[in-house]
Short mmCIF file of C-alpha atoms in Angstrom, two decimals:
data_model
loop_
_atom_site.label_atom_id
_atom_site.label_comp_id
_atom_site.label_asym_id
_atom_site.label_seq_id
_atom_site.Cartn_x
_atom_site.Cartn_y
_atom_site.Cartn_z
CA UNK A 2 -0.71 -37.62 15.37
CA UNK A 3 1.91 -38.43 12.70
CA UNK A 4 5.48 -37.28 13.32
CA UNK A 5 8.27 -36.55 10.84
CA UNK A 6 10.64 -38.22 13.30
CA UNK A 7 9.26 -41.58 12.16
CA UNK A 8 9.65 -42.88 8.58
CA UNK A 9 6.61 -42.75 6.29
CA UNK A 10 6.26 -44.88 3.16
CA UNK A 11 2.87 -44.03 1.68
CA UNK A 12 2.29 -40.86 -0.30
CA UNK A 13 -0.62 -39.39 -2.23
CA UNK A 14 -0.62 -37.01 -5.17
CA UNK A 15 -2.79 -33.88 -5.28
CA UNK A 16 -3.25 -31.77 -8.41
CA UNK A 17 -4.35 -28.36 -7.10
CA UNK A 18 -5.89 -25.71 -9.32
CA UNK A 19 -7.37 -25.60 -12.80
CA UNK A 20 -5.88 -25.16 -16.25
CA UNK A 21 -2.26 -24.10 -16.79
CA UNK A 22 -1.94 -22.86 -13.20
CA UNK A 23 -2.36 -26.39 -11.79
CA UNK A 24 0.47 -27.61 -9.56
CA UNK A 25 1.16 -31.11 -8.29
CA UNK A 26 1.91 -31.93 -4.66
CA UNK A 27 3.14 -35.27 -3.32
CA UNK A 28 2.49 -35.55 0.42
CA UNK A 29 2.56 -38.24 3.07
CA UNK A 30 -0.88 -39.82 3.31
CA UNK A 31 -0.68 -40.05 7.12
CA UNK A 32 -0.34 -36.30 7.40
CA UNK A 33 -3.04 -35.23 4.98
CA UNK A 34 -5.55 -37.76 6.30
CA UNK A 35 -4.97 -37.41 10.05
CA UNK A 36 -7.07 -34.29 10.66
CA UNK A 37 -9.22 -34.45 7.52
CA UNK A 38 -12.21 -36.81 7.29
CA UNK A 39 -12.55 -35.72 3.66
CA UNK A 40 -9.08 -36.86 2.58
CA UNK A 41 -9.18 -39.91 4.85
CA UNK A 42 -12.42 -41.12 3.29
CA UNK A 43 -11.26 -40.45 -0.26
CA UNK A 44 -7.86 -42.12 -0.04
CA UNK A 45 -9.12 -45.14 1.91
CA UNK A 46 -12.02 -45.92 -0.40
CA UNK A 47 -12.61 -48.04 -3.49
CA UNK A 48 -13.17 -44.90 -5.55
CA UNK A 49 -10.66 -43.62 -8.07
CA UNK A 50 -8.83 -41.56 -5.46
CA UNK A 51 -8.44 -44.55 -3.16
CA UNK A 52 -7.22 -46.86 -5.90
CA UNK A 53 -4.83 -44.43 -7.60
CA UNK A 54 -3.86 -42.39 -4.52
CA UNK A 55 -4.34 -39.33 -6.72
CA UNK A 56 -6.83 -36.47 -6.45
CA UNK A 57 -7.58 -33.36 -8.48
CA UNK A 58 -8.84 -30.27 -6.66
CA UNK A 59 -9.89 -27.77 -9.30
CA UNK A 60 -11.86 -25.62 -6.86
CA UNK A 61 -8.81 -24.44 -4.93
CA UNK A 62 -5.52 -22.78 -5.82
CA UNK A 63 -1.93 -24.04 -5.64
CA UNK A 64 -1.16 -21.24 -3.17
CA UNK A 65 -3.99 -22.28 -0.84
CA UNK A 66 -3.15 -25.98 -1.02
CA UNK A 67 0.52 -25.19 -0.45
CA UNK A 68 -0.46 -23.38 2.74
CA UNK A 69 -2.59 -26.38 3.73
CA UNK A 70 0.39 -28.71 3.32
CA UNK A 71 2.67 -26.32 5.19
CA UNK A 72 0.18 -26.16 8.06
CA UNK A 73 -0.01 -29.96 8.22
CA UNK A 74 3.75 -30.39 8.41
CA UNK A 75 4.60 -27.31 10.53
CA UNK A 76 1.43 -27.49 12.70
CA UNK A 77 1.10 -23.72 12.39
CA UNK A 78 -0.06 -21.37 9.70
CA UNK A 79 2.77 -18.83 9.77
CA UNK A 80 6.40 -19.06 10.71
CA UNK A 81 9.58 -17.13 9.98
CA UNK A 82 10.49 -19.32 7.02
CA UNK A 83 7.32 -18.61 5.02
CA UNK A 84 6.12 -15.17 3.94
CA UNK A 85 2.69 -14.04 5.07
CA UNK A 86 0.05 -15.40 2.67
CA UNK A 87 -2.18 -12.89 0.92
CA UNK A 88 -5.73 -12.26 2.09
CA UNK A 89 -7.00 -13.90 -1.11
CA UNK A 90 -4.95 -17.03 -0.39
CA UNK A 91 -6.22 -17.13 3.20
CA UNK A 92 -9.83 -16.95 2.01
CA UNK A 93 -9.16 -19.80 -0.42
CA UNK A 94 -7.47 -21.73 2.39
CA UNK A 95 -10.54 -21.32 4.64
CA UNK A 96 -12.72 -22.71 1.83
CA UNK A 97 -10.32 -25.62 1.32
CA UNK A 98 -10.29 -26.36 5.05
CA UNK A 99 -14.09 -26.26 5.00
CA UNK A 100 -14.13 -28.87 2.24
CA UNK A 101 -11.47 -30.95 4.01
CA UNK A 102 -13.43 -30.66 7.28
CA UNK A 103 -10.56 -29.19 9.31
CA UNK A 104 -12.14 -26.64 11.69
CA UNK A 105 -8.89 -26.04 13.58
CA UNK A 106 -7.29 -24.66 10.43
CA UNK A 107 -10.38 -22.57 9.66
CA UNK A 108 -10.05 -20.96 13.09
CA UNK A 109 -6.37 -20.21 12.51
CA UNK A 110 -7.20 -18.65 9.15
CA UNK A 111 -9.79 -16.36 10.75
CA UNK A 112 -7.12 -15.13 13.18
CA UNK A 113 -4.59 -14.64 10.37
CA UNK A 114 -7.05 -12.58 8.32
CA UNK A 115 -8.00 -10.49 11.36
CA UNK A 116 -4.33 -9.65 12.01
CA UNK A 117 -3.28 -9.27 8.37
CA UNK A 118 -1.41 -6.03 7.79
CA UNK A 119 -2.92 -5.55 4.32
CA UNK A 120 -6.53 -6.49 5.03
CA UNK A 121 -8.03 -3.03 4.53
CA UNK A 122 -6.15 -2.49 1.29
CA UNK A 123 -6.69 -5.87 -0.33
CA UNK A 124 -10.18 -7.09 0.58
CA UNK A 125 -12.23 -6.77 -2.60
CA UNK A 126 -15.83 -7.04 -3.75
CA UNK A 127 -15.10 -10.33 -5.51
CA UNK A 128 -13.88 -11.78 -2.21
CA UNK A 129 -17.29 -11.20 -0.65
CA UNK A 130 -19.05 -12.61 -3.69
CA UNK A 131 -16.85 -15.73 -3.73
CA UNK A 132 -17.60 -16.48 -0.09
CA UNK A 133 -21.29 -15.73 -0.63
CA UNK A 134 -21.45 -18.17 -3.55
CA UNK A 135 -19.28 -20.96 -2.11
CA UNK A 136 -20.47 -21.15 1.51
CA UNK A 137 -23.76 -21.20 3.35
CA UNK A 138 -25.21 -17.76 4.02
CA UNK A 139 -24.73 -18.27 7.76
CA UNK A 140 -21.05 -19.07 7.25
CA UNK A 141 -18.84 -17.70 10.06
CA UNK A 142 -16.36 -16.51 7.44
CA UNK A 143 -19.03 -14.45 5.69
CA UNK A 144 -20.18 -12.96 9.00
CA UNK A 145 -16.56 -12.20 9.87
CA UNK A 146 -15.93 -10.41 6.55
CA UNK A 147 -19.11 -8.36 6.88
CA UNK A 148 -17.99 -7.22 10.33
CA UNK A 149 -14.54 -6.38 8.97
CA UNK A 150 -16.20 -4.32 6.25
CA UNK A 151 -18.14 -2.34 8.86
CA UNK A 152 -15.08 -1.57 10.99
CA UNK A 153 -12.19 -1.41 8.53
CA UNK A 154 -13.52 -0.59 5.04
CA UNK A 155 -11.80 2.26 3.19
CA UNK A 156 -14.15 2.61 0.26
CA UNK A 157 -12.74 -0.27 -1.79
CA UNK A 158 -15.93 -2.33 -1.85
CA UNK A 159 -18.43 -1.85 -4.66
CA UNK A 160 -21.57 -2.76 -2.76
CA UNK A 161 -23.89 -2.32 -5.72
CA UNK A 162 -22.92 -5.87 -6.70
CA UNK A 163 -24.04 -7.32 -3.38
CA UNK A 164 -27.25 -9.38 -3.16
CA UNK A 165 -30.05 -7.72 -1.21
CA UNK A 166 -29.79 -10.19 1.69
CA UNK A 167 -26.07 -9.40 2.07
CA UNK A 168 -26.88 -5.69 2.25
CA UNK A 169 -29.45 -6.37 4.97
CA UNK A 170 -26.83 -8.19 7.01
CA UNK A 171 -24.35 -5.37 6.48
CA UNK A 172 -26.80 -2.70 7.64
CA UNK A 173 -27.67 -4.73 10.73
CA UNK A 174 -24.00 -4.69 11.74
CA UNK A 175 -23.66 -0.97 10.98
CA UNK A 176 -26.67 -0.26 13.16
CA UNK A 177 -25.16 -1.94 16.23
CA UNK A 178 -21.49 -1.17 15.57
CA UNK A 179 -19.50 0.92 18.05
CA UNK A 180 -16.87 3.36 16.84
CA UNK A 181 -13.35 1.98 16.92
CA UNK A 182 -10.07 2.36 15.06
CA UNK A 183 -10.42 1.39 11.41
CA UNK A 184 -7.01 -0.28 11.46
CA UNK A 185 -7.34 -2.25 14.70
CA UNK A 186 -7.97 -5.99 14.51
CA UNK A 187 -11.16 -7.20 16.15
CA UNK A 188 -10.75 -8.41 19.77
CA UNK A 189 -9.82 -12.08 20.12
CA UNK A 190 -12.67 -12.58 22.58
CA UNK A 191 -15.11 -11.59 19.84
CA UNK A 192 -13.33 -13.69 17.21
CA UNK A 193 -13.43 -16.82 19.37
CA UNK A 194 -17.01 -16.41 20.53
CA UNK A 195 -18.55 -15.51 17.17
CA UNK A 196 -16.45 -16.98 14.37
CA UNK A 197 -14.59 -20.03 15.67
CA UNK A 198 -15.81 -23.49 14.71
CA UNK A 199 -15.87 -26.34 17.21
CA UNK A 200 -12.80 -28.51 16.84
CA UNK A 201 -13.08 -32.29 16.91
CA UNK A 202 -10.92 -33.97 19.52
#
């Protein structure tokens, strides 16, 4: 695993976001490629990204990619020097980690969302629809959000916009759900057994 104790010469440039909100990040190639088969393949290929050492990621946000870079350098998602990312940013970060093929980060994001102090107040209908449209319908993130909706929803979700198959999944959870505090995070044993992805050694 790369260490900041040692000098690094090679960098890559990532343009994250679309339109005027795009931001540019210059990061050490060793760090961004070490845990990501996606970035490793792109920057070590004969494609444009490999030749120019530059990539544009229009399907993520600068906030999400910034968290990705922070996680790579700090080896943890949250610390005392960085404010807690929003739920929206965490969802975008999970999608970015899915694209980058970094299951360890996806698992950390699930934990961060589960423990987020503002989850009940900020999770919106469009968040469900984004995950529904951008992941497989058996995505652990989608299953996790549906379960959160069952246990912690406060009437902020407009379910009439949900596809029929998403409603079916929601009702299945409601049918088997046990009463619990609406504000309590889900147990870690449940999170790990149901929503964690297998990490590659």
